[in-house]
Short mmCIF file of C-alpha atoms and ligand atoms in Angstrom, two decimals:
data_model
loop_
_atom_site.label_atom_id
_atom_site.label_comp_id
_atom_site.label_asym_id
_atom_site.label_seq_id
_atom_site.Cartn_x
_atom_site.Cartn_y
_atom_site.Cartn_z
CA MET A 10 -122.75 131.35 54.53
CA THR A 11 -122.24 128.12 52.68
CA LEU A 12 -120.52 129.93 49.91
CA PHE A 13 -118.28 131.65 52.34
CA ILE A 14 -117.33 128.32 54.13
CA HIS A 15 -116.86 126.76 50.70
CA THR A 16 -114.47 129.70 49.68
CA LEU A 17 -112.59 129.56 52.82
CA ARG A 18 -112.17 125.94 52.57
CA HIS A 19 -111.14 126.31 49.00
CA TYR A 20 -108.70 128.99 50.06
CA PHE A 21 -106.97 126.90 52.76
CA TYR A 22 -106.93 123.88 50.49
CA ASN A 23 -105.23 125.80 47.55
CA ASN A 24 -102.91 127.46 49.87
CA LEU A 25 -101.84 124.15 51.47
CA CYS A 26 -101.40 122.54 48.11
CA THR A 27 -99.25 125.36 46.84
CA ARG A 28 -97.18 125.28 49.92
CA LEU A 29 -96.79 121.57 49.96
CA PHE A 30 -95.92 121.63 46.25
CA TRP A 31 -93.47 124.48 46.75
CA TRP A 32 -91.71 122.60 49.65
CA ARG A 33 -91.55 119.50 47.59
CA THR A 34 -90.14 121.28 44.63
CA LYS A 35 -87.49 123.04 46.75
CA GLN A 36 -86.70 119.92 48.57
CA SER A 37 -86.27 117.63 45.65
CA HIS A 38 -84.50 119.94 43.20
CA GLY A 39 -81.79 121.29 45.43
CA VAL A 40 -80.09 124.64 45.82
CA TYR A 41 -78.56 126.35 42.77
CA ASP A 42 -78.39 129.58 40.86
CA ILE A 43 -81.00 130.25 38.17
CA VAL A 44 -79.13 131.42 35.15
CA SER A 45 -79.88 134.73 33.32
CA LEU A 46 -78.19 136.02 30.16
CA GLY A 47 -74.78 137.67 30.18
CA ASN A 48 -72.69 139.65 27.69
CA ILE A 49 -71.21 137.80 24.66
CA SER A 50 -67.76 138.85 23.43
CA PRO A 51 -67.02 139.79 19.82
CA PRO A 52 -66.64 136.80 17.27
CA ARG A 53 -63.36 134.96 17.51
CA ILE A 54 -61.06 134.78 14.48
CA VAL A 55 -60.28 131.56 12.49
CA PRO A 56 -56.96 131.69 10.61
CA GLN A 57 -56.92 131.33 6.85
CA TYR A 58 -55.21 127.90 6.78
CA VAL A 59 -58.16 126.17 8.61
CA THR A 60 -60.62 124.51 6.17
CA LEU A 61 -64.02 126.01 6.79
CA PRO A 62 -67.44 124.27 6.70
CA SER A 63 -69.83 125.63 4.00
CA TYR A 64 -71.88 127.67 6.55
CA ALA A 65 -68.76 129.48 8.28
CA GLU A 66 -68.88 132.66 6.27
CA THR A 67 -72.69 133.33 5.94
CA GLY A 68 -74.11 131.24 8.77
CA GLU A 69 -76.51 129.64 6.29
CA VAL A 70 -76.89 125.89 6.38
CA PHE A 71 -77.85 124.70 2.90
CA ASP A 72 -76.14 121.32 2.33
CA GLU A 73 -77.18 119.07 5.21
CA PRO A 74 -78.99 115.88 3.82
CA ASP A 75 -82.76 115.78 4.13
CA TYR A 76 -83.95 114.38 7.52
CA ASN A 77 -86.20 112.03 5.59
CA SER A 78 -83.54 110.67 3.43
CA PRO A 79 -81.92 107.22 4.39
CA PRO A 80 -79.09 107.41 6.80
CA GLU A 81 -75.68 107.34 5.01
CA ILE A 82 -73.53 104.12 5.36
CA LYS A 83 -69.93 105.29 5.59
CA SER A 84 -67.05 103.73 3.65
CA GLY A 85 -63.99 102.54 5.40
CA GLY A 86 -62.18 105.71 4.37
CA GLN A 87 -64.89 107.93 5.81
CA ILE A 88 -64.92 105.97 9.10
CA LEU A 89 -61.16 106.61 9.51
CA MET A 90 -61.77 110.26 8.94
CA MET A 91 -64.70 110.34 11.46
CA ARG A 92 -62.51 108.51 13.96
CA GLN A 93 -59.97 111.38 13.76
CA SER A 94 -62.57 114.19 14.24
CA CYS A 95 -64.34 112.45 17.07
CA LYS A 96 -61.08 111.72 18.72
CA LEU A 97 -60.23 115.45 18.49
CA ALA A 98 -63.64 116.56 19.86
CA LYS A 99 -63.13 114.34 22.80
CA PHE A 100 -59.67 115.49 23.42
CA VAL A 101 -60.92 119.03 23.57
CA LEU A 102 -63.74 118.12 25.78
CA ASP A 103 -61.56 116.39 28.32
CA SER A 104 -59.12 119.23 28.08
CA THR A 105 -61.69 121.77 29.35
CA ARG A 106 -62.15 119.72 32.46
CA SER A 107 -59.02 121.34 34.15
CA LEU A 108 -60.66 124.79 33.70
CA MET A 109 -63.86 123.80 35.61
CA LYS A 110 -63.21 126.07 38.65
CA VAL A 111 -65.16 128.85 40.45
CA GLY A 112 -64.59 132.23 38.91
CA ILE A 113 -63.70 131.31 35.40
CA THR A 114 -66.26 132.74 32.76
CA THR A 115 -67.86 130.58 30.09
CA ASP A 116 -66.27 132.99 27.55
CA GLU A 117 -62.83 132.05 28.88
CA ILE A 118 -63.61 128.33 28.49
CA ASP A 119 -64.80 129.16 24.96
CA GLN A 120 -61.46 130.87 24.16
CA PHE A 121 -59.48 127.91 25.42
CA ALA A 122 -61.41 125.39 23.45
CA HIS A 123 -61.44 127.60 20.24
CA ASN A 124 -57.51 128.03 20.48
CA LEU A 125 -57.01 124.27 21.10
CA ILE A 126 -59.35 123.28 18.10
CA ILE A 127 -57.50 125.62 15.79
CA ASP A 128 -54.09 124.53 16.99
CA ASN A 129 -55.14 121.07 15.82
CA ASN A 130 -56.04 122.39 12.39
CA ALA A 131 -59.79 122.13 12.92
CA TYR A 132 -62.79 124.54 12.89
CA PRO A 133 -65.20 124.75 15.83
CA SER A 134 -68.41 123.43 14.22
CA PRO A 135 -70.85 125.62 16.24
CA LEU A 136 -69.21 128.81 15.27
CA ASN A 137 -71.69 130.70 13.04
CA TYR A 138 -73.73 127.50 12.50
CA LYS A 139 -77.14 129.15 11.82
CA GLY A 140 -75.58 132.20 13.31
CA PHE A 141 -74.47 130.65 16.61
CA LEU A 142 -72.02 133.22 18.01
CA LYS A 143 -69.42 131.12 19.83
CA SER A 144 -67.24 127.98 19.35
CA ILE A 145 -68.77 125.49 21.94
CA CYS A 146 -72.00 125.45 23.98
CA THR A 147 -72.03 125.97 27.74
CA SER A 148 -75.18 125.22 29.57
CA ILE A 149 -75.40 125.88 33.28
CA ASN A 150 -78.07 124.68 35.88
CA ASN A 151 -81.55 125.34 34.46
CA VAL A 152 -80.09 125.86 30.93
CA VAL A 153 -80.24 122.41 29.49
CA CYS A 154 -78.48 122.88 26.22
CA HIS A 155 -77.16 125.36 23.56
CA GLY A 156 -76.16 127.93 26.11
CA ILE A 157 -73.81 130.64 24.62
CA PRO A 158 -70.60 131.25 26.41
CA ASP A 159 -70.69 134.69 28.07
CA ASP A 160 -69.15 136.69 30.99
CA ARG A 161 -70.89 134.81 33.75
CA PRO A 162 -68.27 133.51 36.18
CA LEU A 163 -68.73 129.85 37.32
CA GLN A 164 -70.24 129.62 40.84
CA ASN A 165 -69.79 127.17 43.53
CA GLY A 166 -72.47 124.47 43.23
CA ASP A 167 -73.02 125.03 39.36
CA ILE A 168 -73.38 122.15 37.01
CA ILE A 169 -72.24 122.88 33.52
CA SER A 170 -72.56 120.96 30.21
CA VAL A 171 -69.98 121.57 27.78
CA ASP A 172 -70.67 120.58 24.30
CA VAL A 173 -67.66 120.27 21.84
CA SER A 174 -67.97 119.66 18.03
CA VAL A 175 -65.20 120.09 15.53
CA TYR A 176 -64.70 120.02 11.85
CA LEU A 177 -61.52 118.30 10.88
CA ASN A 178 -60.45 117.31 7.27
CA GLY A 179 -63.99 117.61 6.08
CA PHE A 180 -65.75 115.71 8.91
CA HIS A 181 -67.51 116.62 12.03
CA GLY A 182 -67.15 115.08 15.44
CA ASP A 183 -69.47 115.76 18.34
CA CYS A 184 -69.58 115.16 22.17
CA ALA A 185 -70.63 116.54 25.37
CA ALA A 186 -70.30 116.03 29.17
CA THR A 187 -71.71 117.69 32.33
CA TYR A 188 -69.18 118.82 35.12
CA CYS A 189 -69.64 119.82 38.84
CA ILE A 190 -68.21 123.22 40.01
CA GLY A 191 -67.11 123.10 43.62
CA GLU A 192 -69.57 121.52 46.01
CA VAL A 193 -72.75 120.42 44.19
CA ASP A 194 -75.74 119.23 46.25
CA LYS A 195 -76.71 115.64 46.21
CA TYR A 196 -79.69 116.20 43.93
CA GLY A 197 -77.32 117.75 41.35
CA LYS A 198 -74.85 114.84 41.62
CA LYS A 199 -77.66 112.35 41.24
CA LEU A 200 -78.89 114.17 38.19
CA LEU A 201 -75.40 113.97 36.67
CA SER A 202 -74.85 110.19 37.16
CA ILE A 203 -78.46 109.43 35.95
CA ALA A 204 -77.90 111.41 32.81
CA GLU A 205 -74.67 109.66 32.03
CA GLN A 206 -76.20 106.23 32.78
CA CYS A 207 -79.17 107.24 30.43
CA MET A 208 -76.77 107.99 27.56
CA TYR A 209 -74.97 104.69 28.02
CA SER A 210 -78.17 102.65 28.32
CA GLY A 211 -79.29 104.16 24.93
CA ILE A 212 -75.93 103.35 23.39
CA SER A 213 -75.89 99.80 24.85
CA VAL A 214 -78.83 98.54 22.74
CA CYS A 215 -77.22 99.72 19.46
CA GLU A 216 -76.39 96.95 16.96
CA PRO A 217 -77.19 96.12 13.39
CA GLY A 218 -80.91 95.21 12.85
CA ARG A 219 -82.08 97.14 15.88
CA SER A 220 -84.78 99.74 15.53
CA PHE A 221 -83.59 103.31 16.25
CA SER A 222 -86.64 103.78 18.47
CA ASP A 223 -85.10 101.16 20.88
CA ILE A 224 -82.54 103.79 21.96
CA GLY A 225 -85.21 106.25 23.25
CA LYS A 226 -86.97 103.35 25.02
CA ALA A 227 -83.93 102.36 26.95
CA ILE A 228 -83.14 105.92 27.86
CA GLU A 229 -86.51 106.96 29.07
CA MET A 230 -86.98 103.69 31.00
CA HIS A 231 -83.80 104.35 32.91
CA ALA A 232 -84.73 108.09 33.59
CA ILE A 233 -88.35 107.27 34.85
CA LYS A 234 -87.10 104.34 37.04
CA ASN A 235 -84.83 106.84 38.69
CA ASP A 236 -87.43 109.63 39.07
CA HIS A 237 -86.02 111.84 36.37
CA ARG A 238 -87.42 112.83 32.98
CA VAL A 239 -86.10 113.18 29.43
CA VAL A 240 -86.58 116.28 27.24
CA SER A 241 -88.21 114.82 24.19
CA CYS A 242 -87.59 117.59 21.66
CA ILE A 243 -83.81 117.38 21.98
CA THR A 244 -82.63 114.66 19.72
CA GLY A 245 -79.48 113.04 18.46
CA HIS A 246 -78.47 113.03 14.75
CA GLY A 247 -76.53 111.53 12.00
CA ILE A 248 -73.16 113.25 11.29
CA GLY A 249 -70.42 113.20 8.79
CA THR A 250 -69.29 115.73 6.20
CA TYR A 251 -72.40 117.51 7.54
CA PHE A 252 -73.10 118.53 11.17
CA HIS A 253 -76.61 117.32 11.51
CA GLY A 254 -78.54 114.78 9.16
CA PRO A 255 -80.56 111.60 9.33
CA PRO A 256 -81.19 109.49 11.35
CA THR A 257 -82.93 111.63 13.92
CA ILE A 258 -82.33 109.80 17.39
CA PHE A 259 -85.33 110.32 19.60
CA HIS A 260 -84.37 109.96 23.39
CA THR A 261 -87.88 109.08 24.47
CA THR A 262 -90.26 106.06 23.94
CA LEU A 263 -93.02 107.91 21.94
CA ASN A 264 -91.54 108.68 18.58
CA LYS A 265 -92.33 108.19 14.90
CA PHE A 266 -88.87 107.52 13.58
CA SER A 267 -88.85 104.07 11.86
CA GLY A 268 -85.85 102.28 10.41
CA VAL A 269 -83.12 100.06 11.61
CA MET A 270 -79.48 100.47 12.33
CA LYS A 271 -76.94 99.15 9.79
CA PRO A 272 -73.10 98.82 9.90
CA GLY A 273 -71.41 101.94 8.73
CA MET A 274 -74.03 104.40 10.17
CA ILE A 275 -72.71 107.13 12.50
CA PHE A 276 -74.96 109.19 14.74
CA THR A 277 -74.90 110.83 18.13
CA VAL A 278 -76.81 109.88 21.32
CA GLU A 279 -77.25 112.95 23.47
CA PRO A 280 -80.23 112.91 25.92
CA VAL A 281 -80.96 115.81 28.19
CA ILE A 282 -82.21 114.49 31.61
CA VAL A 283 -84.10 116.91 33.89
CA GLN A 284 -85.17 116.89 37.55
CA GLY A 285 -88.66 118.28 37.02
CA THR A 286 -91.02 118.31 34.15
CA GLU A 287 -89.83 117.93 30.62
CA ASN A 288 -91.10 121.25 29.34
CA VAL A 289 -88.67 123.64 27.91
CA GLU A 290 -88.48 127.19 26.37
CA PHE A 291 -86.00 129.45 24.72
CA LEU A 292 -84.25 132.44 26.41
CA ASP A 293 -84.21 135.77 24.62
CA ASP A 294 -80.99 134.99 22.88
CA GLY A 295 -82.94 132.51 20.75
CA TRP A 296 -80.54 129.62 21.51
CA SER A 297 -80.41 128.84 25.23
CA ILE A 298 -82.92 126.09 26.18
CA VAL A 299 -84.19 126.31 29.69
CA THR A 300 -86.61 124.09 31.68
CA ALA A 301 -89.94 125.83 32.11
CA ASP A 302 -89.97 124.96 35.82
CA ASP A 303 -86.25 126.05 36.48
CA SER A 304 -85.21 122.59 37.43
CA ARG A 305 -81.72 121.56 36.44
CA GLY A 306 -80.88 119.45 33.33
CA ALA A 307 -77.67 117.51 32.49
CA GLN A 308 -76.41 116.23 29.06
CA PHE A 309 -73.91 113.73 27.94
CA GLU A 310 -73.25 112.94 24.30
CA HIS A 311 -71.18 110.51 22.18
CA THR A 312 -70.78 109.95 18.56
CA ILE A 313 -71.07 106.29 17.74
CA LEU A 314 -70.61 103.94 14.72
CA ILE A 315 -72.69 100.86 14.09
CA THR A 316 -70.28 97.98 13.47
CA ASP A 317 -70.82 94.47 12.17
CA THR A 318 -71.42 93.18 15.58
CA GLY A 319 -72.54 96.13 17.58
CA TYR A 320 -71.28 99.60 18.15
CA GLU A 321 -68.15 101.60 18.57
CA ILE A 322 -67.97 104.83 20.57
CA LEU A 323 -65.89 107.18 18.46
CA THR A 324 -65.68 109.97 20.98
CA LEU A 325 -63.99 107.85 23.59
N1 MF3 B 414 -73.96 119.05 19.95
C1 MF3 B 414 -74.94 120.03 19.72
C2 MF3 B 414 -76.09 119.53 18.83
O1 MF3 B 414 -75.88 118.64 18.09
C3 MF3 B 414 -74.28 121.24 19.07
C4 MF3 B 414 -75.09 122.33 18.75
S1 MF3 B 414 -74.12 123.53 17.98
C5 MF3 B 414 -75.22 124.85 17.69
O2 MF3 B 414 -77.15 119.99 18.95
F1 MF3 B 414 -74.56 125.62 17.04
F2 MF3 B 414 -76.28 124.43 17.06
F3 MF3 B 414 -75.60 125.24 18.83
CO1 CO B 415 -74.95 116.80 18.79
#
């Protein structure tokens, strides 16, 4: 009898907790579509006259600097080249904004960005990078980054992050933003504004002599204060003639990366902010990163230069 009452009490208690938790989850994360994988179109063609990065033909990346090597200090000439590629990446990202409507597929957005990049004599950096199949990344709702454009049409209420990277005259530029499609619920809108603020709070601490780890501290503090979380495994990176290199930019407080910023360093700040827990997993395509609890994520990204007195956003 005692056991029975105990079991019964246990049953009700657990059930109540589950329901309460379910209610809370649904209430605080909003109403949206949970994304599943679609069909990917054949690879897009890059004309002969476009200069290719080393991995373009084989998909193998062999010439990125070691992550433990000191971050490169760019020369004046290299900085001028980086300004151009970053400016183009931002121009393409901004140009995709006009396509962000219900019914368009992410494949069509990819086609548009691909053509625009090539029209500007550049190569879309993600294309065949470690075998990535498309020219940009499009990540919807619970997909937090590295989504592969496919035949899924955008739906009313989606949030979509678009990540554009270009290789122009031997240098990469990289930026991303998250957009609303149609009417997005208030939790989604809040996520977007906090994610953008988090990126800027990370950037705002950048200056010569500052430790890289201060970026993650600023970002995570802002996220937690606003009841959101940062996905710690998604990091920013040095960038130049290579797509990814040192320094690794951690977006959370607990990180092992030591070192200080110096004038001439160029790297990205690109935190992924989520509504729920920070745990993430891969979808079966081996690329799309989704939240384990299906909550939504948003990402904003800039490439920045450390100047003599502070920083300059190159993808502005
Ligand atoms: N901006 C993204 C990043 O730095 C671009 C990834 S391209 C991919 O992670 F090919 F690796 F997906
Ligand atoms: Co990046």
